[in-house]
Short mmCIF file of C-alpha atoms in Angstrom, two decimals:
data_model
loop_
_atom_site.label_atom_id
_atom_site.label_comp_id
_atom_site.label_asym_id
_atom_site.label_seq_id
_atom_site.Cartn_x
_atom_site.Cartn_y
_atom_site.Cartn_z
CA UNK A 9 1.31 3.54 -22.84
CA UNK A 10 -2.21 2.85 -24.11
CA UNK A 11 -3.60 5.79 -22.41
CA UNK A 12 -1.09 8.20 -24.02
CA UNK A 13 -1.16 6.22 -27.28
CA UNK A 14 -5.30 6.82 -27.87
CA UNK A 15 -4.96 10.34 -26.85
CA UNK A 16 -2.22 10.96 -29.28
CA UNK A 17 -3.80 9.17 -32.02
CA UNK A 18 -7.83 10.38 -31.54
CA UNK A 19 -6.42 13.84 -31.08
CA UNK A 20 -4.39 14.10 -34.34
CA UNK A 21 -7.44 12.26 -36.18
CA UNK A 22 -10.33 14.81 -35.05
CA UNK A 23 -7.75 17.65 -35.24
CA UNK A 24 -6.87 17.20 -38.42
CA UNK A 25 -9.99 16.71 -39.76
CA UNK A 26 -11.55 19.75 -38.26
CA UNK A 27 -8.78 22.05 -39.83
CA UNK A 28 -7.35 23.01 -35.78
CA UNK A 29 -3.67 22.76 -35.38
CA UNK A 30 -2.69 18.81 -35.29
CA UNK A 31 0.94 19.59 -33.12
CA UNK A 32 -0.83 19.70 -30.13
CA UNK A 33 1.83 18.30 -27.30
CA UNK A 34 0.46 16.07 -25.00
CA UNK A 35 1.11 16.34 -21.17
CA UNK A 36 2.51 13.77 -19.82
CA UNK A 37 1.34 14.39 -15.86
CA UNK A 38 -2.49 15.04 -17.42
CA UNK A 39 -1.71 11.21 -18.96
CA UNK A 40 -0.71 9.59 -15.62
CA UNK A 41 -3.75 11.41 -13.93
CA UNK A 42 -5.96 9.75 -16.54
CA UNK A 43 -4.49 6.33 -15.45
CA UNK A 44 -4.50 6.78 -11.64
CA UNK A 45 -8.31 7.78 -11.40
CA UNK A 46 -8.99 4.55 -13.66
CA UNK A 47 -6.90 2.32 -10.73
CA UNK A 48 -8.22 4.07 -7.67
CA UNK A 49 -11.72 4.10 -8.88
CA UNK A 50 -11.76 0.81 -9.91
CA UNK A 51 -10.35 -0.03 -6.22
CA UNK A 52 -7.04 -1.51 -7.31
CA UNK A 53 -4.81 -0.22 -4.60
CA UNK A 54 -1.64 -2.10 -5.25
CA UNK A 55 -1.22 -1.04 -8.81
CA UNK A 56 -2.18 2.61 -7.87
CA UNK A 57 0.76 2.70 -5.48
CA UNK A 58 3.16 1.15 -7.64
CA UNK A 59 2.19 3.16 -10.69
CA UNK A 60 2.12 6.39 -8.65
CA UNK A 61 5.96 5.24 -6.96
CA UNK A 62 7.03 4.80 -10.68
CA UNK A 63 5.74 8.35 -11.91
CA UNK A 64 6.66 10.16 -9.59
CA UNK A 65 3.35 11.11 -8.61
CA UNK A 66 2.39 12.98 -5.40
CA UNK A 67 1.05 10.51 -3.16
CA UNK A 68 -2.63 11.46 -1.61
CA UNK A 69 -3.76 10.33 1.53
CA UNK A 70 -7.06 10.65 0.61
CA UNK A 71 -6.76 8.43 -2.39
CA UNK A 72 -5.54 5.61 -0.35
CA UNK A 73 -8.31 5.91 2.38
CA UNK A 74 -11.16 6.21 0.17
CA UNK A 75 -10.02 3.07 -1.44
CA UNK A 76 -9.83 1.27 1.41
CA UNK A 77 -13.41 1.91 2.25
CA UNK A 78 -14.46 0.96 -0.82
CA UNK A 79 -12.79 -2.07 -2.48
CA UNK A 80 -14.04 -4.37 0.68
CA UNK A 81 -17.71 -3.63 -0.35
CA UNK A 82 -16.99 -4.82 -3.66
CA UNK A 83 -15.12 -7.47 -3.15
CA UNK A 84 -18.12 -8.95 -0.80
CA UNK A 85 -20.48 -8.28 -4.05
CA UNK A 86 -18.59 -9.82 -5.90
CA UNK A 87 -18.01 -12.81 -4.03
CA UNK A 88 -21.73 -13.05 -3.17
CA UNK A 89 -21.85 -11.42 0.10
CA UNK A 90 -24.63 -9.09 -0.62
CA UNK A 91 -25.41 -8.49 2.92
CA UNK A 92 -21.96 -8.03 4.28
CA UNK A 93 -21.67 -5.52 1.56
CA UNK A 94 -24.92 -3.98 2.46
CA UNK A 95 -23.60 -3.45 5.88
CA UNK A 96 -20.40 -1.99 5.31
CA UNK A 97 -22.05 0.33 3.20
CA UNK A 98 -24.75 1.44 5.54
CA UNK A 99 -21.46 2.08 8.07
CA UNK A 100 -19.96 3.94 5.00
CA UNK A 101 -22.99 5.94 4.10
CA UNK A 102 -26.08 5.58 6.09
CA UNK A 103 -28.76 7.11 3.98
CA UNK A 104 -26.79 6.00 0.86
CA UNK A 105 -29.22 2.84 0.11
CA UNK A 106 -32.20 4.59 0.69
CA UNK A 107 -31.88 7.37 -1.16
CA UNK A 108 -30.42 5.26 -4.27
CA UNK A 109 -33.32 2.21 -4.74
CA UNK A 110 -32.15 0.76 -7.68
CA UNK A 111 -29.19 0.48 -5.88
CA UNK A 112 -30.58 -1.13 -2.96
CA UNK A 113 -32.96 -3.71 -5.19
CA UNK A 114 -30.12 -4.92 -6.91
CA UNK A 115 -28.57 -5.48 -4.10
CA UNK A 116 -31.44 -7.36 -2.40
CA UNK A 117 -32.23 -9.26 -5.78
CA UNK A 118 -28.80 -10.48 -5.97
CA UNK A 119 -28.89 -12.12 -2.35
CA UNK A 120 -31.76 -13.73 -3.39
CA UNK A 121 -30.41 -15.00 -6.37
CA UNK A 122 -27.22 -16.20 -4.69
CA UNK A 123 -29.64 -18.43 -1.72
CA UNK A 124 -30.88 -19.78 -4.73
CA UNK A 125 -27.99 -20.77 -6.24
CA UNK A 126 -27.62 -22.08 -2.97
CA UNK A 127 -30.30 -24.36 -2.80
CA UNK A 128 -31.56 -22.35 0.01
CA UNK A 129 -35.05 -21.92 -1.51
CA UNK A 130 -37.13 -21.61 2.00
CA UNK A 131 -34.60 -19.34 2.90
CA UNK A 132 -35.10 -17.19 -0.72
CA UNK A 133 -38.93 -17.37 -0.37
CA UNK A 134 -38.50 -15.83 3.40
CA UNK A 135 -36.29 -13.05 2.39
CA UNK A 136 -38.37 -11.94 -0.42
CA UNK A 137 -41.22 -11.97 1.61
CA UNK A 138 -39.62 -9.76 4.15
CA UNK A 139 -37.43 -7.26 1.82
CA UNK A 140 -38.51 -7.22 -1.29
CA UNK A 141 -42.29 -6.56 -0.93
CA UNK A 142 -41.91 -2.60 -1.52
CA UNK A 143 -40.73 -3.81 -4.97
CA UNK A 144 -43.51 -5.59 -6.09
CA UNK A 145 -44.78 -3.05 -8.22
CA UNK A 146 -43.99 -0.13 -10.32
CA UNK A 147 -39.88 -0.50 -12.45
CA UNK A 148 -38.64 -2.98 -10.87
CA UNK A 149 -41.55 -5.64 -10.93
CA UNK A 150 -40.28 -7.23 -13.98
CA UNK A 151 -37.03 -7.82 -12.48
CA UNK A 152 -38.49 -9.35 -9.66
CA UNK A 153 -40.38 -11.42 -11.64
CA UNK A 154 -37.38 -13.10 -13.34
CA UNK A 155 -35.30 -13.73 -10.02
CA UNK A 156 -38.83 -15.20 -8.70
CA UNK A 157 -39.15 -17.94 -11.84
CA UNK A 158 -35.32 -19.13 -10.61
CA UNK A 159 -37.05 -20.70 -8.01
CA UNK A 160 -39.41 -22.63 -10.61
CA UNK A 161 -35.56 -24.67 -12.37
CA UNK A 162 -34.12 -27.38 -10.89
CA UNK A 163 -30.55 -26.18 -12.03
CA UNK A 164 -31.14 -22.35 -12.64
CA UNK A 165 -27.45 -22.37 -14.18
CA UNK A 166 -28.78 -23.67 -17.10
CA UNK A 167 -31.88 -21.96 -17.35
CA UNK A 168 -33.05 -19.47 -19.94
CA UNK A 169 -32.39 -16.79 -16.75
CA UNK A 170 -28.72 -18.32 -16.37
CA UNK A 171 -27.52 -14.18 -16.42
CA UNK A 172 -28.49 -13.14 -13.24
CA UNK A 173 -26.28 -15.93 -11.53
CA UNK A 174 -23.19 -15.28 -13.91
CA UNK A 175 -20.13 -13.11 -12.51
CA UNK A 176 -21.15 -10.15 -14.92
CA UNK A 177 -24.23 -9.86 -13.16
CA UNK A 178 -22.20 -9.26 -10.14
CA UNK A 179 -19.71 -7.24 -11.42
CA UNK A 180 -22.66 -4.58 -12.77
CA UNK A 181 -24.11 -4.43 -9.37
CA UNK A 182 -20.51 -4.05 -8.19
CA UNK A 183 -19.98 -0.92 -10.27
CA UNK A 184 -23.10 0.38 -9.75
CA UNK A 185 -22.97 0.26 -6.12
CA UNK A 186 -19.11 1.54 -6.37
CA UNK A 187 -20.05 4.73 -8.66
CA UNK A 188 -23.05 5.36 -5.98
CA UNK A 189 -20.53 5.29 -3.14
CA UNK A 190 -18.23 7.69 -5.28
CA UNK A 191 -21.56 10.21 -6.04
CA UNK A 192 -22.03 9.82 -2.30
CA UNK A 193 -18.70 11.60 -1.35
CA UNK A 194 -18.85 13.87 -3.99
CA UNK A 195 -15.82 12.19 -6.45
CA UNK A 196 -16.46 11.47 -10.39
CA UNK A 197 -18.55 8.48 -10.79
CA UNK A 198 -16.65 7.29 -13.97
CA UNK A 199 -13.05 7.53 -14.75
CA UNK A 200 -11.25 10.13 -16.70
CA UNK A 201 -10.42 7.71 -19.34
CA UNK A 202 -14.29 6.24 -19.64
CA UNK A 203 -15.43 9.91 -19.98
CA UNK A 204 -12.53 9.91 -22.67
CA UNK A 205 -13.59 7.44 -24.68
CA UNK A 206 -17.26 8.10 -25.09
CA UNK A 207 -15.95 11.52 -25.94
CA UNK A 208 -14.39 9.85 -28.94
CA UNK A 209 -16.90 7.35 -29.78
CA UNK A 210 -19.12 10.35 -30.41
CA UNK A 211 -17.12 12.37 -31.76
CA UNK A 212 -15.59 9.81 -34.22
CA UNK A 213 -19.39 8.45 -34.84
CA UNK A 214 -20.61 12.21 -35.66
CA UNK A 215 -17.38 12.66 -37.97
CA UNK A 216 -18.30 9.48 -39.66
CA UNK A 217 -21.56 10.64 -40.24
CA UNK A 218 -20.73 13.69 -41.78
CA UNK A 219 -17.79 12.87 -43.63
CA UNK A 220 -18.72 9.23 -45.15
CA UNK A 221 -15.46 7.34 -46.66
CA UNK A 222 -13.43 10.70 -46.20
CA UNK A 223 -13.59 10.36 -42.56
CA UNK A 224 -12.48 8.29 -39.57
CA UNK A 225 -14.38 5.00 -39.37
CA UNK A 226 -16.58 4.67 -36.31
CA UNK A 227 -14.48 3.96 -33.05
CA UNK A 228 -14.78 0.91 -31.43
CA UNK A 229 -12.39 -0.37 -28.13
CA UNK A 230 -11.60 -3.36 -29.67
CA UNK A 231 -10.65 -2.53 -32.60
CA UNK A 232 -8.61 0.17 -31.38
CA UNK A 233 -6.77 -2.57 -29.25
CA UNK A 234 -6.10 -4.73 -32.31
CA UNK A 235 -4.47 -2.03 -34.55
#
């Protein structure tokens, strides 16, 4: 399993070059955990049942309800439906937008952007006017700016600001929104295996530093997956 596999291997590789004991046994059930917060966080309920059914896992209630709150407001981001997701979040979390503005701008620019893409450019001039006048100044003008010049290409697909229409756009919003929600009812707003791996990307990066050619090369995801 790849979880199990880059906790084996980072742990041996910092352990060993730190001088600690390098026969450290791994825990299974402290593996499977890793991979079950990645799949309910990330909303995919399906694979988190099956994986859980598989393991052996005890099976939580709770995990299965809070996804089911939450993968419907990302799906509607990510299909465009910024203010369907807006709305099940407000039912979700009422003060939740308001008390999270980047949140709620991102939000609000990406509806915009999408009755652009649309065509709908009387109905993007209307909806700025009305909700995204508090954000005309201060962070997030610059932003605002750049979702405003869409409206100045015929075929803003192809134009120099081509990101903010492109599905990673969408999915960033997504997960931004989806770690607020998570904040919101007091669960970990990134995965045990994301927290992971920045722990040894630094840790690999500060042993690199210190040890030159003698140590571990810098760690990269990628390359990791290749070798």
């Amino acid at each position: 399993m790849y979880a199990k596999g880059l906790v084996r291997k980072e742990t041996v590789t910092i352990c060993s070059l730190t001088g600690e004991l390098i026969n450290s046994k791994i825990n299974d059930n402290d593996v499977r955990k890793i991979v079950l917060s990645y799949l309910v966080h990330n909303c995919f309920k399906e694979t988190a049942e099956t994986f859980i059914s598989c393991t052996g896992m005890k099976r939580s209630v709770d995990c299965s309800v809070d996804i089911d709150k939450r993968k419907p407001i990302y799906k509607h981001v990510m299909e465009g439906n910024v203010l369907k997701a807006i709305e099940l979040t407000n039912q979700l979390a009422a003060d939740l937008l308001q008390s999270n503005k980047d949140v709620y701008f991102d939000l609000l620019t990406l509806h915009f952007v999408e009755l652009v893409r649309s065509k709908d450019c009387t109905g993007a001039l209307e909806f700025a006017q009305k909700e995204l006048r508090p954000f005309t100044s201060g962070k997030h003008l610059e932003r605002l700016q750049d979702c405003m010049a869409l409206l100045a290409y015929e075929d803003p697909e192809t134009s120099p600001l081509f990101s903010l229409l492109s599905m990673d756009h969408r999915q960033s919003i997504a997960d931004a929104l989806n770690r607020a929600v998570l904040v919101h009812a007091n669960l970990p707003s990134y995965t045990s295996m994301e927290r992971l791996i920045q722990h040894i990307t630094v840790v690999r990066q500060r042993l690199h530093q210190e040890l030159g050619k003698d140590g571990p090369p810098v760690f990269g995801l990628a390359s990791y997956l290749k070798s």
